[in-house]
Coordinates of C-alpha atoms and ligand atoms in Angstrom, one line a residue:
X1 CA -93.6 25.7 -8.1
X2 CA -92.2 25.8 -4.5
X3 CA -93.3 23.1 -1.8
X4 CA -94.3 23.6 1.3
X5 CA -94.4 20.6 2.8
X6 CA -92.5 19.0 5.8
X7 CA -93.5 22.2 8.1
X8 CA -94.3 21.2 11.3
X9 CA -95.4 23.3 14.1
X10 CA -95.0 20.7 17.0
X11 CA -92.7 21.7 19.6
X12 CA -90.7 19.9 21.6
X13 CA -90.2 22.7 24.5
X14 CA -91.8 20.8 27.3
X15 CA -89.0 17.8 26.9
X16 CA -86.3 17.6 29.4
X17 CA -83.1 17.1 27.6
X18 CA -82.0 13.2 26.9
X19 CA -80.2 12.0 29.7
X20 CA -76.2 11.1 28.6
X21 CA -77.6 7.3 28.4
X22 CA -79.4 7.4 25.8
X23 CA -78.1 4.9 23.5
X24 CA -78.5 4.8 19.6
X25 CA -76.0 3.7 17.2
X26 CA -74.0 6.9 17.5
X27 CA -71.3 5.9 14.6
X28 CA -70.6 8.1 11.9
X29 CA -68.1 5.4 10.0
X30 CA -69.6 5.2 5.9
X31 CA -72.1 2.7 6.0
X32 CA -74.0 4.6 9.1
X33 CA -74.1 8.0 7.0
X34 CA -75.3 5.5 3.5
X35 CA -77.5 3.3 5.6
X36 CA -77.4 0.2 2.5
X37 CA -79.0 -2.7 3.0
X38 CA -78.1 -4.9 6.2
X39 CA -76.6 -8.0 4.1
X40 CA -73.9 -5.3 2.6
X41 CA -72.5 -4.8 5.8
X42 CA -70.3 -8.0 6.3
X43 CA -68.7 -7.7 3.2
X44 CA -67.6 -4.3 4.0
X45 CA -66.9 -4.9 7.5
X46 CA -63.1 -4.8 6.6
X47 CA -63.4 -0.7 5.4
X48 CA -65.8 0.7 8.2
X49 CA -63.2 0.9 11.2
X50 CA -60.7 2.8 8.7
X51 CA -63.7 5.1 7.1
X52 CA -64.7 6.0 10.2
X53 CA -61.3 6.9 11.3
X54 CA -60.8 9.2 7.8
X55 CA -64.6 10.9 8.8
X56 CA -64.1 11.8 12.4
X57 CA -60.8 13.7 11.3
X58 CA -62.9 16.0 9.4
X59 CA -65.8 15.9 11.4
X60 CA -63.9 16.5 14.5
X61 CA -61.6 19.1 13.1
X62 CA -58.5 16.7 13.9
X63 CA -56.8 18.0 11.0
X64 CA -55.9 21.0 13.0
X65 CA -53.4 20.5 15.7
X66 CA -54.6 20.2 19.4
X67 CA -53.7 24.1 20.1
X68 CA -55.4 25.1 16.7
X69 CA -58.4 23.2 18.5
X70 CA -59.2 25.3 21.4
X71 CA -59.6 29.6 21.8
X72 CA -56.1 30.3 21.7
X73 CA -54.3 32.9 24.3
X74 CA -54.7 36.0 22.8
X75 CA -58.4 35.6 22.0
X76 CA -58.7 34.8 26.1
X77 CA -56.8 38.6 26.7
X78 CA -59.1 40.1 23.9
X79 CA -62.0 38.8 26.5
X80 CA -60.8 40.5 29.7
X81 CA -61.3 44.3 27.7
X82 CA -63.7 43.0 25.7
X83 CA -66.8 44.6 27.1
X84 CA -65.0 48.1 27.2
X85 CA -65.0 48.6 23.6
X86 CA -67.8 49.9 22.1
X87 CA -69.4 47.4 19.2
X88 CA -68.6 49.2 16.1
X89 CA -65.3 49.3 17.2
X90 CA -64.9 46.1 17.8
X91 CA -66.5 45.4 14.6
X92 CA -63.6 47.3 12.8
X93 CA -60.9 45.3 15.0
X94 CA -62.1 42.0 14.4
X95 CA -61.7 42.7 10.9
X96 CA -58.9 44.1 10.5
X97 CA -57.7 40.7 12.7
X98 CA -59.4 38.6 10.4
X99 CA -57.2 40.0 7.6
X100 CA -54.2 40.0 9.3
X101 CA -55.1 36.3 10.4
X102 CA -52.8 33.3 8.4
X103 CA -55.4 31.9 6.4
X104 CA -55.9 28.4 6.8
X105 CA -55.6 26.2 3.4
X106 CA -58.1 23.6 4.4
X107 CA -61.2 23.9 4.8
X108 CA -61.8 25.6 2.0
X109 CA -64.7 28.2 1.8
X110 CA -67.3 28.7 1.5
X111 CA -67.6 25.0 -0.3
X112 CA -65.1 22.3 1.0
X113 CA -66.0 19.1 -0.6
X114 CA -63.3 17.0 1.0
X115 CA -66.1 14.3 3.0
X116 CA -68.5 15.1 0.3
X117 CA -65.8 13.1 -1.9
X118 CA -64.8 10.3 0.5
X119 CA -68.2 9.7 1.1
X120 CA -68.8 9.3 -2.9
X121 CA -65.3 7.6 -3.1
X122 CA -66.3 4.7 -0.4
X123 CA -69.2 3.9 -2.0
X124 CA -67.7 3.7 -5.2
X125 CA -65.4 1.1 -4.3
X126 CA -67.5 -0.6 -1.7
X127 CA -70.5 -1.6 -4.6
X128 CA -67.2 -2.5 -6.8
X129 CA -66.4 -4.6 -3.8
X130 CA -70.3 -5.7 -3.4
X131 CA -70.2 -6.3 -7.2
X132 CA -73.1 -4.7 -7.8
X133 CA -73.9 -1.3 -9.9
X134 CA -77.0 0.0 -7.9
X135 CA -78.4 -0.5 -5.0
X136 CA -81.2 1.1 -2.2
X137 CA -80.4 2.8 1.3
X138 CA -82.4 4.8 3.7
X139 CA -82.7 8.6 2.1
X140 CA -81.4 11.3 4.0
X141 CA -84.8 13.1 5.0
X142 CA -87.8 11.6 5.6
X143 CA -90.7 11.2 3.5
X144 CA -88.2 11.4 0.5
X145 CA -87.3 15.3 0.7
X146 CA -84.2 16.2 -1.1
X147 CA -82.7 18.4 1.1
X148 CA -83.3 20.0 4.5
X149 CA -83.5 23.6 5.3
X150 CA -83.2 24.8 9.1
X151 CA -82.8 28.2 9.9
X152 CA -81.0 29.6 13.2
X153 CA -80.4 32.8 14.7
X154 CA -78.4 33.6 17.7
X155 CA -80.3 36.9 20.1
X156 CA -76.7 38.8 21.3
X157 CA -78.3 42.0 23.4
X158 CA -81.5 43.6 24.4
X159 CA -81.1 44.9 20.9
X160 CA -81.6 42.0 19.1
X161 CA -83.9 41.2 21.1
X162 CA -85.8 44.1 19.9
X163 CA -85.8 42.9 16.3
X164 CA -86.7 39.1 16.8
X165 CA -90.2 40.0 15.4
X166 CA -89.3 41.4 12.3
X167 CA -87.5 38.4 11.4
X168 CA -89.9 35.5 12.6
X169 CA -92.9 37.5 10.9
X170 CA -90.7 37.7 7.1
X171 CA -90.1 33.5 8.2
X172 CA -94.0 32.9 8.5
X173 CA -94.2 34.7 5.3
X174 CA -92.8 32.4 3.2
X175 CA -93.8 29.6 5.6
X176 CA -91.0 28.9 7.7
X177 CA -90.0 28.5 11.5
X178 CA -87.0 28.8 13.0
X179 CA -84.5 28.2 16.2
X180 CA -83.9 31.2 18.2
X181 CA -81.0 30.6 21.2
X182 CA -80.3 33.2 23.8
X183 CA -77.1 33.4 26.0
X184 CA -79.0 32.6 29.7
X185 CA -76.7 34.9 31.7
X186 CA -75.9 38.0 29.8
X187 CA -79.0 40.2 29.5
X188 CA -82.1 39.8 31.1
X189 CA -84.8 37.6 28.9
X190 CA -88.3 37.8 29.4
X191 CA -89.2 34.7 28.4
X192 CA -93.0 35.7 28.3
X193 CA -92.2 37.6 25.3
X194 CA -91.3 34.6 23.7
X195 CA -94.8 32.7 24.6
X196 CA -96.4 33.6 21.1
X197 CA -93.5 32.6 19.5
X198 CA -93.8 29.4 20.7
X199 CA -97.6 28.8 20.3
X200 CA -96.8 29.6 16.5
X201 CA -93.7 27.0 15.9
X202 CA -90.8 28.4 16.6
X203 CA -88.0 27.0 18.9
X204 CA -85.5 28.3 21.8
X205 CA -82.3 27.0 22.7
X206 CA -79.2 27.8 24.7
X207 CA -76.3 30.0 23.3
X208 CA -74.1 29.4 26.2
X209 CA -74.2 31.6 29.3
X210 CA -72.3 35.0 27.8
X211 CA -70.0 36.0 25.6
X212 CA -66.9 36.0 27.5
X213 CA -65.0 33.3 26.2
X214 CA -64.9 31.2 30.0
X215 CA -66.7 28.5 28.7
X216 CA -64.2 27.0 26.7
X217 CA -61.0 28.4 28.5
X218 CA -60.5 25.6 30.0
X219 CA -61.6 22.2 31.6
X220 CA -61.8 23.7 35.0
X221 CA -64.1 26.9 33.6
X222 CA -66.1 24.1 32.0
X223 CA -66.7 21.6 34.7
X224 CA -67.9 25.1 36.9
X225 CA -69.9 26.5 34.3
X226 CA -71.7 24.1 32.9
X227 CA -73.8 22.7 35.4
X228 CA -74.9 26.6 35.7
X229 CA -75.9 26.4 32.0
X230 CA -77.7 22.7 32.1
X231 CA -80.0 23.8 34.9
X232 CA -80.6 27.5 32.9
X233 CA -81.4 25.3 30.0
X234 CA -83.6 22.9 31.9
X235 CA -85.6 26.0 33.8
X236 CA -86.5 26.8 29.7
X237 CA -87.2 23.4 28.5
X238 CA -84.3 24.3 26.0
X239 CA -83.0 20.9 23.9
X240 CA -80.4 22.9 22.2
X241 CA -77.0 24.9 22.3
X242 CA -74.9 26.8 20.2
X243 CA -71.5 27.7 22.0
X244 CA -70.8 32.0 22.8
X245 CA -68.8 32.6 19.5
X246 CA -68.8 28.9 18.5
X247 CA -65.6 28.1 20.5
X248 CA -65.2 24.4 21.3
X249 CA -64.2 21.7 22.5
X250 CA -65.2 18.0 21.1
X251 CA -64.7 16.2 24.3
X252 CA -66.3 18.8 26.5
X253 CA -69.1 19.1 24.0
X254 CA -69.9 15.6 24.4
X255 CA -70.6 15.6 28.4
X256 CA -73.1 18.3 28.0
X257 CA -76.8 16.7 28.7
X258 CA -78.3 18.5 25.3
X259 CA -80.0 16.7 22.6
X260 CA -78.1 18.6 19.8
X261 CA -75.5 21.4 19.4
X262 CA -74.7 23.6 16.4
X263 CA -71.4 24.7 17.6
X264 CA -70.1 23.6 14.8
X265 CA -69.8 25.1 10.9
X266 CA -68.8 23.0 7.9
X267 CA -66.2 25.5 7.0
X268 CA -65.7 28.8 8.8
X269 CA -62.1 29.8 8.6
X270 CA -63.4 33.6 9.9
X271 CA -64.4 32.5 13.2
X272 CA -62.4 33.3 17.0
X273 CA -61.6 29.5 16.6
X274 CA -61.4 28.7 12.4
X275 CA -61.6 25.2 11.4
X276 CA -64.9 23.6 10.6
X277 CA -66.4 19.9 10.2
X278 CA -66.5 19.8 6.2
X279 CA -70.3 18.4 6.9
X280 CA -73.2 19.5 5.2
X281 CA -75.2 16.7 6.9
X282 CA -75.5 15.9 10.7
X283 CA -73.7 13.9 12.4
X284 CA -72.9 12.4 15.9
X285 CA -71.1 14.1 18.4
X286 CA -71.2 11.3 21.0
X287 CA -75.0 10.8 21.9
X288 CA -75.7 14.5 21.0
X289 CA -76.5 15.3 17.7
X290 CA -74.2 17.8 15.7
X291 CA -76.1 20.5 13.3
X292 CA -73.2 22.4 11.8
X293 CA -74.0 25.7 10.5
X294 CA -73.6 25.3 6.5
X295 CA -74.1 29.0 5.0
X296 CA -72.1 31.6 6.0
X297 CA -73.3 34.0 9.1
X298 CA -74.4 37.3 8.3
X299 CA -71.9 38.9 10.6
X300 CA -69.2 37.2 8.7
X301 CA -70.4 38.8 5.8
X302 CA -71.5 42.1 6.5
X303 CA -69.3 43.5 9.4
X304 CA -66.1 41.1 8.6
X305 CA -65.7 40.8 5.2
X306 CA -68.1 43.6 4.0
X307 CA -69.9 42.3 1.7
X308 CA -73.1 41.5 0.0
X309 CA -74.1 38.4 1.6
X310 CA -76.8 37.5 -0.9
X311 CA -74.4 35.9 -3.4
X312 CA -72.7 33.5 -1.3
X313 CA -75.4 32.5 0.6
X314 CA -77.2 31.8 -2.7
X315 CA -74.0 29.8 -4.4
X316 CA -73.9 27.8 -1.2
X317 CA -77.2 27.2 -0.4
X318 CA -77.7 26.1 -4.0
X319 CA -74.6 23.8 -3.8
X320 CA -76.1 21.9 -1.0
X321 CA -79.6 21.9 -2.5
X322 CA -77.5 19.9 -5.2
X323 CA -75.8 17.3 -3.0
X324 CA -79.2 17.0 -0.6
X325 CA -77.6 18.3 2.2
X326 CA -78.8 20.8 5.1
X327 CA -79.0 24.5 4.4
X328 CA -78.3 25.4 8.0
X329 CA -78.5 29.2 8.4
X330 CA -76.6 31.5 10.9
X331 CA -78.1 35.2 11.3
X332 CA -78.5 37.6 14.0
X333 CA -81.5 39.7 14.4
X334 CA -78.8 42.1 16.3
X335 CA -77.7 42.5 12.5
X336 CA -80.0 41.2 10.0
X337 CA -83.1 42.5 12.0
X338 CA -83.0 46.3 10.8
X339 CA -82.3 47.4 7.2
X340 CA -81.1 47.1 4.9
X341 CA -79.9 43.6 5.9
X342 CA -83.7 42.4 6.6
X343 CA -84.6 43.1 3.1
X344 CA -81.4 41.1 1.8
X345 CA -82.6 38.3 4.4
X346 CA -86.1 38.1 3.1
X347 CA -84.5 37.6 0.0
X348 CA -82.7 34.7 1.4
X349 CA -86.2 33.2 2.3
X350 CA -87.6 33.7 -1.4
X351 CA -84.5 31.7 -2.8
X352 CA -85.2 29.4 -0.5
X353 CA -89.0 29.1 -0.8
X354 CA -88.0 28.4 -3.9
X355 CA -86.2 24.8 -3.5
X356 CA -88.5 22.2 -4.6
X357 CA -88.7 19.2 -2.2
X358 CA -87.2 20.4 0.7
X359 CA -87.4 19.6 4.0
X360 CA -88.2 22.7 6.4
X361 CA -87.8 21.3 10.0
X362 CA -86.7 22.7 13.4
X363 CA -83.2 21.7 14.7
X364 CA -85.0 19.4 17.5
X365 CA -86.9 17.8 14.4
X366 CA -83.7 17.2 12.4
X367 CA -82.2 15.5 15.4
X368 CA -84.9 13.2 16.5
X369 CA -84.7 12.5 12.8
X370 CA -80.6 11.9 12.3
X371 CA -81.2 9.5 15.4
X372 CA -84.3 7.6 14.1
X373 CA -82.6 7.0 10.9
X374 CA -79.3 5.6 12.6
X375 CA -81.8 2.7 14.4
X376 CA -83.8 2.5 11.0
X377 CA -82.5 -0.9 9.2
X378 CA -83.0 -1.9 5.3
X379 CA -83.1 -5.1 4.8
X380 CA -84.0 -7.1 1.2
X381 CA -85.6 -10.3 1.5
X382 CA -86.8 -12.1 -1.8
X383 CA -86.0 -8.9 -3.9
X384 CA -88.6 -6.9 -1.4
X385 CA -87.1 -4.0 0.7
X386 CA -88.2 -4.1 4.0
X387 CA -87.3 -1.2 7.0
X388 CA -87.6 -1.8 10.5
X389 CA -86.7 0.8 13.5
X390 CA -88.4 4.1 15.1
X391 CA -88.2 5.8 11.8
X392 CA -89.6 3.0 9.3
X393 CA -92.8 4.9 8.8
X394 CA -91.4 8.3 7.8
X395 CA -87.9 6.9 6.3
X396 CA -87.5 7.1 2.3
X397 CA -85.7 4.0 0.6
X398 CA -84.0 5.2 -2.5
X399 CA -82.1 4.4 -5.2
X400 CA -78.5 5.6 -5.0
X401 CA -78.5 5.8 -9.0
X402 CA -81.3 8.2 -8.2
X403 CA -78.9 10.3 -5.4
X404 CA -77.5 13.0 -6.2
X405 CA -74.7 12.7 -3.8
X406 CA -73.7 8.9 -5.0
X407 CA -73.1 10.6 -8.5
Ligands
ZN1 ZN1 -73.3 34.8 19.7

């Protein structure tokens, strides 16, 4: 039988975004992402720096060389004639540039279990190290869910905007909410529309000011523009962004005054800027909190590659179910919103209703939970397990014999 539990309405709209001092324990080196027991640290004190240096090359996409890193020139010319070309056009010339695009060999897609094996691998050897065959540490989701599942869409036009109805109404269906973001300065919102939305759970956030590719361009565009987008985002309340055609920058990403960003996939070689952070769990992107997008989008899929999307968003969704990872879905309502794509969607939802024990939160709710759980602390005292921190209450400790990921 599916579970519904872990839905929350409670909205976090009315919250001015963190200021850039905020300070939690922002690492991402092994032992943050295991959280074991205090006393193991110590010993393993030795391996941290140097695991922390192999995770932020995935996370950070420092595998790819600096220029693979940022929008490269001819995607900045494709910008400047951009808006002349009527959509369905430019749907057939982005594919036919995605195929005539070098393929990268690493990430993989749409699974790349590079982290997902170091991770396994460092723990291996550290409870060799420890001496020790089992231990506890701090489950990934609170209240001992096994996986999380947090659905996204970005709104790209007035026509999308048309059809966010239609796909919140299938989400209340099967008893989910979800995180719409808007670009602030490309089409007129009427936020007022939006008010029900809100009294009934869902969430907005920031999807950059437009989709023309100035954001990112360079450090001068980004040091004009985004003091434009922070005040946007603060006029809203919005806690979140998602970057115009997820281009983007670590460093620049880092100064922005959100609470979390989904810029980022775990592996999307089919994007303007391929690459991808081989995570299926957050992380920390400085003090923000980073919620890659783990299934592939529905644009990908259905104007790109022209396929069925159903089958790889089942594989993959299933394959992080498996791991307890976050199922952190990408659609458009520009796309998915009309049929026959919203049936294929609502099918998405059915498969997902499905998973047993999972955690359906908002992106806002994920984050306040990734940074609770990095200032949660397990500590074992006379054989008893004790946790202390902001998220001791809701925090799960679990066996790692019993984790699917330590397997
Ligand atoms: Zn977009």
């Amino acid at each position: 039988m599916a579970l519904s539990v872990g839905i929350s309405s409670e909205l976090n709209l009315s919250t001015p975004p963190l200021p850039p001092s905020r300070q939690v324990d922002c690492s991402n080196d092994a032992f943050a992402f295991w959280k074991l027991p205090v006393e193991c640290r110590a010993p393993l004190a030795a391996s941290l720096a140097a695991s922390e240096r192999v995770i932020s090359r995935y996370l950070f996409e420092e595998y790819l060389s600096p220029r693979e890193r940022q929008p490269s020139l001819a995607l900045s010319c494709y910008y400047l004639i951009k808006g002349l070309i009527p959509i369905g056009l430019r749907h057939h010339i982005n594919a036919l540039a995605i195929r005539a695009r070098k393929r990268l060999d690493f990430p993989r897609w749409p699974c790349e279990t590079a982290l997902v094996d170091f991770w396994r691998d460092w723990l291996r050897q550290s409870l060799q190290r420890l001496g020790i065959a089992d231990t506890l540490h701090i489950g990934f989701w609170p209240h001992g869910h096994r996986c999380s599942i947090v659905l996204t869409h970005d709104v790209e036009s007035p026509f999308g905007f048309e059809q966010i109805q239609r796909m919140t109404d299938l989400e209340e269906q099967y008893g989910f909410r979800s995180a719409l973001n808007f670009p602030l300065n490309q089409y007129r919102i009427d936020w007022r529309k939006l008010d029900d939305l809100k009294a009934r759970g869902f969430e907005f956030g920031a999807h950059g000011l437009a989709h023309d590719g100035r954001l990112f361009r360079s450090e001068h565009d980004f040091s004009a523009l985004a003091p434009l987008l922070e005040r946007f985002a603060n006029e809203q309340g919005l806690v979140g962004f998602r970057s115009p055609s997820t281009l983007r920058n670590v460093e620049w990403i880092k100064r922005l005054s959100f609470d979390y960003d989904c810029s980022f996939a775990d592996t999307d070689p089919y994007e303007p800027q391929p690459g991808g952070s081989c995570s299926v769990f957050p992380f920390f992107l400085g003090n923000i909190v980073e919620l890659p997008y783990t299934v592939p989008q529905d644009h990908t899929l259905i104007h790109l590659l022209r396929r069925d999307p159903l089958p790889v968003w089942t594989t993959k969704s299933q394959w992080i179910a498996s791991m307890g990872g976050m199922i952190l879905t990408l659609t458009h309502p520009d796309y998915s919103g009309t049929q026959p794509h919203l049936s294929t969607y609502g099918e998405l939802l059915k498969r997902l209703n499905d998973l047993e024990c999972a955690w359906r939160a908002l992106p806002s709710e994920v984050a306040l939970w990734w940074r609770q759980r990095s200032q949660t602390h397990l500590t074992i005292k006379d054989g008893v397990p004790l946790l202390t921190g902001p998220g001791g209450d809701r925090a799960a400790i679990r066996r790692l014999s019993e984790e699917a990921l330590a397997k």
